[in-house]
CSV table of C-alpha atoms and ligand atoms in Angstrom, one decimal:
chain,number,residue,atom,x,y,z
A,1,MET,CA,0.0,0.0,0.0
A,2,ASN,CA,1.5,3.3,-1.0
A,3,SER,CA,1.6,6.3,1.4
A,4,ALA,CA,2.3,9.9,0.7
A,5,ASN,CA,5.9,9.2,1.7
A,6,ASP,CA,6.3,6.8,-1.2
A,7,ASN,CA,5.2,9.5,-3.7
A,8,PRO,CA,8.1,9.7,-6.2
A,9,ALA,CA,7.7,13.5,-6.3
A,10,ARG,CA,8.9,13.6,-2.7
A,11,ASN,CA,12.4,12.4,-3.9
A,12,THR,CA,12.9,15.3,-6.3
A,13,LYS,CA,14.6,18.6,-5.7
A,14,VAL,CA,12.5,21.6,-4.8
A,15,MET,CA,13.2,24.1,-7.6
A,16,ASN,CA,12.0,27.5,-8.6
A,17,ARG,CA,9.4,28.4,-11.2
A,18,PHE,CA,11.1,31.5,-12.6
A,19,ASP,CA,14.5,29.7,-12.8
A,20,LEU,CA,13.0,26.7,-14.7
A,21,THR,CA,10.9,29.0,-16.9
A,22,SER,CA,14.1,31.0,-17.8
A,23,ARG,CA,16.0,27.8,-18.6
A,24,LEU,CA,13.2,26.7,-20.9
A,25,ILE,CA,13.0,30.1,-22.7
A,26,ALA,CA,16.8,30.1,-23.1
A,27,LYS,CA,16.5,26.9,-25.2
A,28,LEU,CA,14.0,28.2,-27.7
A,29,LYS,CA,15.3,29.0,-31.2
A,30,ASN,CA,12.5,28.0,-33.5
A,31,GLU,CA,9.5,30.3,-32.6
A,32,GLU,CA,8.1,27.6,-30.3
A,33,ALA,CA,4.8,28.5,-28.7
A,34,VAL,CA,4.7,28.7,-24.9
A,35,ILE,CA,1.4,28.8,-23.1
A,36,GLY,CA,1.4,30.0,-19.5
A,37,GLY,CA,-1.4,29.1,-17.1
A,38,ILE,CA,-3.3,31.5,-14.9
A,39,GLY,CA,-1.3,33.6,-12.4
A,40,ASN,CA,2.2,32.7,-11.4
A,41,THR,CA,3.1,30.5,-14.4
A,42,ASN,CA,2.3,33.3,-16.8
A,43,PHE,CA,3.8,35.9,-14.6
A,44,ASP,CA,7.1,34.1,-14.6
A,45,LEU,CA,6.8,33.4,-18.3
A,46,TRP,CA,6.4,37.1,-18.9
A,47,ALA,CA,9.4,37.9,-16.6
A,48,ALA,CA,11.6,35.3,-18.3
A,49,GLY,CA,11.4,37.4,-21.5
A,50,HIS,CA,8.3,38.3,-23.5
A,51,ARG,CA,8.1,36.7,-26.9
A,52,PRO,CA,5.3,37.0,-29.5
A,53,GLN,CA,4.9,33.2,-29.3
A,54,ASN,CA,4.0,33.4,-25.6
A,55,PHE,CA,0.3,33.2,-24.6
A,56,TYR,CA,-0.7,34.3,-21.1
A,57,MET,CA,-3.9,32.8,-19.7
A,58,LEU,CA,-5.8,35.2,-17.5
A,59,GLY,CA,-8.8,34.3,-15.3
A,60,SER,CA,-9.5,30.6,-15.6
A,61,MET,CA,-7.6,27.7,-14.0
A,62,GLY,CA,-6.6,24.7,-15.9
A,63,LEU,CA,-6.7,26.0,-19.5
A,64,ALA,CA,-3.0,26.1,-20.3
A,65,PHE,CA,-3.0,22.5,-21.5
A,66,PRO,CA,-6.3,22.6,-23.4
A,67,ILE,CA,-5.1,25.8,-25.2
A,68,ALA,CA,-1.7,24.3,-25.9
A,69,LEU,CA,-3.4,21.2,-27.3
A,70,GLY,CA,-5.4,23.3,-29.8
A,71,VAL,CA,-2.2,25.1,-30.9
A,72,ALA,CA,-0.3,21.8,-31.2
A,73,LEU,CA,-3.1,20.3,-33.4
A,74,ALA,CA,-3.5,23.5,-35.5
A,75,GLN,CA,0.3,23.8,-36.2
A,76,PRO,CA,1.8,20.3,-36.0
A,77,ASP,CA,5.2,21.6,-37.3
A,78,ARG,CA,5.6,23.9,-34.3
A,79,ARG,CA,6.8,22.8,-30.9
A,80,VAL,CA,4.3,23.8,-28.2
A,81,PHE,CA,5.2,24.1,-24.5
A,82,ALA,CA,2.6,24.5,-21.7
A,83,LEU,CA,3.2,25.6,-18.1
A,84,GLU,CA,0.5,24.9,-15.5
A,85,GLY,CA,0.2,25.0,-11.7
A,86,ASP,CA,-0.7,21.8,-9.8
A,87,GLY,CA,-3.9,23.4,-8.4
A,88,SER,CA,-5.0,24.5,-11.9
A,89,LEU,CA,-4.3,21.1,-13.5
A,90,LEU,CA,-6.3,19.4,-10.7
A,91,MET,CA,-9.4,21.4,-11.8
A,92,GLN,CA,-9.0,20.2,-15.4
A,93,LEU,CA,-7.7,16.6,-15.2
A,94,GLY,CA,-9.9,15.5,-18.1
A,95,SER,CA,-7.7,17.4,-20.4
A,96,LEU,CA,-5.0,14.8,-19.8
A,97,THR,CA,-7.0,11.9,-21.2
A,98,THR,CA,-8.0,14.1,-24.2
A,99,ILE,CA,-4.4,14.9,-24.9
A,100,ALA,CA,-3.4,11.3,-24.5
A,101,THR,CA,-6.1,10.3,-27.0
A,102,LEU,CA,-5.2,12.9,-29.6
A,103,ALA,CA,-1.5,12.4,-28.9
A,104,PRO,CA,0.2,15.4,-30.6
A,105,LYS,CA,3.9,14.7,-30.5
A,106,ASN,CA,4.7,18.4,-30.6
A,107,LEU,CA,3.4,19.1,-27.1
A,108,THR,CA,5.4,19.3,-24.0
A,109,MET,CA,3.6,20.0,-20.7
A,110,VAL,CA,5.2,21.2,-17.5
A,111,VAL,CA,3.4,21.0,-14.2
A,112,MET,CA,4.7,23.4,-11.6
A,113,ASP,CA,3.9,21.6,-8.3
A,114,ASN,CA,4.2,23.7,-5.2
A,115,GLY,CA,1.4,21.8,-3.4
A,116,ILE,CA,-0.4,25.1,-2.8
A,117,TYR,CA,-2.7,27.6,-4.4
A,118,GLN,CA,0.0,30.1,-4.0
A,119,ILE,CA,-1.6,33.1,-5.5
A,120,THR,CA,-4.8,33.0,-3.5
A,121,GLY,CA,-3.2,32.6,-0.1
A,122,ALA,CA,-1.2,29.4,-0.2
A,123,GLN,CA,-4.0,27.0,0.7
A,124,PRO,CA,-2.8,23.4,0.3
A,125,THR,CA,-3.9,21.6,-2.9
A,126,PRO,CA,-4.8,17.9,-2.8
A,127,ALA,CA,-1.5,17.2,-4.5
A,128,ALA,CA,0.3,18.3,-1.4
A,129,ALA,CA,-1.0,15.5,0.7
A,130,VAL,CA,-2.0,12.4,-1.4
A,131,ALA,CA,-1.9,12.9,-5.2
A,132,ASP,CA,1.0,12.2,-7.5
A,133,ILE,CA,0.3,14.2,-10.6
A,134,VAL,CA,2.8,12.3,-12.8
A,135,ALA,CA,1.1,9.0,-11.8
A,136,ILE,CA,-2.3,10.6,-12.7
A,137,ALA,CA,-0.9,11.6,-16.1
A,138,VAL,CA,0.5,8.1,-16.7
A,139,ALA,CA,-2.9,6.6,-15.8
A,140,SER,CA,-4.6,9.0,-18.1
A,141,GLY,CA,-2.6,7.5,-21.0
A,142,LEU,CA,0.4,9.9,-21.1
A,143,ALA,CA,3.1,7.3,-20.8
A,144,ASN,CA,5.8,9.8,-21.3
A,145,SER,CA,5.4,11.5,-18.0
A,146,THR,CA,8.2,12.0,-15.4
A,147,TRP,CA,9.2,14.0,-12.4
A,148,ALA,CA,12.3,16.1,-13.0
A,149,ALA,CA,14.9,15.2,-10.3
A,150,ASP,CA,16.7,18.6,-10.5
A,151,GLU,CA,17.4,21.5,-12.9
A,152,ASP,CA,19.8,19.5,-15.2
A,153,ASP,CA,17.2,16.7,-15.4
A,154,PHE,CA,14.5,19.3,-16.3
A,155,GLU,CA,16.6,20.6,-19.2
A,156,ARG,CA,17.4,17.0,-20.3
A,157,LEU,CA,13.7,16.1,-20.2
A,158,ILE,CA,12.8,19.3,-22.2
A,159,GLU,CA,15.3,18.4,-24.9
A,160,GLN,CA,14.2,14.8,-25.0
A,161,SER,CA,10.5,15.8,-25.4
A,162,ILE,CA,11.4,17.6,-28.7
A,163,SER,CA,12.1,14.3,-30.4
A,164,ALA,CA,9.6,12.2,-28.5
A,165,ALA,CA,7.1,10.1,-30.4
A,166,GLY,CA,4.1,11.4,-28.4
A,167,PRO,CA,3.2,14.2,-25.9
A,168,THR,CA,5.4,14.6,-22.9
A,169,LEU,CA,4.5,15.7,-19.3
A,170,ILE,CA,7.2,16.9,-16.9
A,171,GLY,CA,6.4,17.3,-13.2
A,172,VAL,CA,8.6,19.7,-11.2
A,173,ARG,CA,8.4,20.3,-7.5
A,174,ILE,CA,8.8,24.0,-6.8
A,175,ASP,CA,9.1,26.3,-3.8
A,176,ASP,CA,6.4,28.6,-2.5
A,177,LYS,CA,7.7,31.9,-4.2
A,178,PRO,CA,5.2,34.1,-6.0
A,179,GLY,CA,5.7,34.9,-9.7
A,180,THR,CA,8.5,37.4,-10.5
A,181,GLY,CA,6.6,39.8,-12.8
A,182,THR,CA,3.0,40.7,-13.7
A,183,THR,CA,1.5,40.2,-17.1
A,184,ARG,CA,-0.2,43.2,-18.7
A,185,ARG,CA,-3.9,42.4,-18.1
A,186,ASP,CA,-5.2,43.1,-21.6
A,187,PRO,CA,-6.6,39.8,-23.0
A,188,VAL,CA,-7.3,41.2,-26.5
A,189,GLN,CA,-3.8,42.5,-26.8
A,190,ILE,CA,-2.4,39.1,-25.5
A,191,ARG,CA,-4.5,37.2,-28.1
A,192,GLU,CA,-3.6,39.5,-31.0
A,193,HIS,CA,0.2,39.4,-30.2
A,194,PHE,CA,0.0,35.6,-29.9
A,195,MET,CA,-1.8,35.1,-33.2
A,196,HIS,CA,0.7,37.4,-34.8
A,197,GLY,CA,3.4,35.2,-33.2
A,198,MET,CA,1.8,32.1,-34.6
A,199,GLY,CA,1.8,33.7,-38.1
A,200,VAL,CA,-2.0,33.8,-38.4
A,201,ARG,CA,-2.4,37.6,-38.3
A,202,GLU,CA,-1.0,40.4,-40.3
A,203,PRO,CA,1.8,42.3,-38.5
A,204,LEU,CA,0.5,44.7,-35.9
B,301,TPP,C1,-12.2,28.3,-12.0
B,301,TPP,C2,-11.4,29.1,-11.0
B,301,TPP,N1,-11.5,28.9,-9.7
B,301,TPP,C3,-10.8,29.6,-8.8
B,301,TPP,C4,-10.1,30.7,-9.2
B,301,TPP,C5,-9.3,31.5,-8.2
B,301,TPP,N2,-7.8,31.2,-8.4
B,301,TPP,C6,-7.1,31.9,-9.2
B,301,TPP,S1,-5.5,31.3,-9.3
B,301,TPP,C7,-5.8,30.2,-8.1
B,301,TPP,C8,-4.7,29.2,-7.6
B,301,TPP,C9,-3.9,28.6,-8.7
B,301,TPP,O1,-3.1,27.6,-8.1
B,301,TPP,P1,-2.0,26.9,-8.9
B,301,TPP,O2,-2.5,26.5,-10.2
B,301,TPP,O3,-1.5,25.7,-8.1
B,301,TPP,O4,-0.9,27.9,-9.1
B,301,TPP,P2,0.0,28.8,-8.0
B,301,TPP,O5,-0.9,29.9,-7.5
B,301,TPP,O6,0.3,27.8,-6.8
B,301,TPP,O7,1.2,29.2,-8.7
B,301,TPP,C10,-7.2,30.2,-7.7
B,301,TPP,C11,-7.8,29.4,-6.7
B,301,TPP,C12,-10.0,30.9,-10.6
B,301,TPP,N3,-9.4,32.0,-11.2
B,301,TPP,N4,-10.7,30.2,-11.5
């Protein structure tokens, strides 16, 4: 019988969202799309260096992976990364089975697991006590799902995902720090910039 102490996530290093996001952004050379989930994941994406290919989700939890799925299906030749908090993903777990079924091989998902709803006051998420998000992803059909042991492992898993035969999910344990920046809260502008970045709008 497994207990919370057997959770493989507990054996991984506690890292930092902004540091990991910056490491990811530093690797991008091919106009890859990056979708940041609500709050801290998109704040740190913004702070890591705004790019026209970044999309910043405002308002609703759990939509980074579904939006990224749509982009990955619409533009199969483009690599798509999605960053989501553990609390947000737990509100939208059905997206994992949908992604496993449609299986776009150009999609890499990163779950930033701090075990809390940091931005609303650090209430514990269910993931903190009992759930193993990577195990949930594997059971949802996403066989290529792994906890990153440390920063080097995270970078290796990101690179590996680019040539993977199917979608990849990477779980990272992170500290309780808030996001580093603040996204400009203008959804229309965010959408237009992103569509331009995806090459589906005339230049602004
Ligand atoms: C559907 C919905 N429920 C609740 C909220 C309020 N809310 C906004 S962000 C957030 C917590 C997000 O937690 P997590 O995804 O784990 O990210 P973290 O804040 O820890 O970085 C909550 C509860 C919301 N925006 N949308």
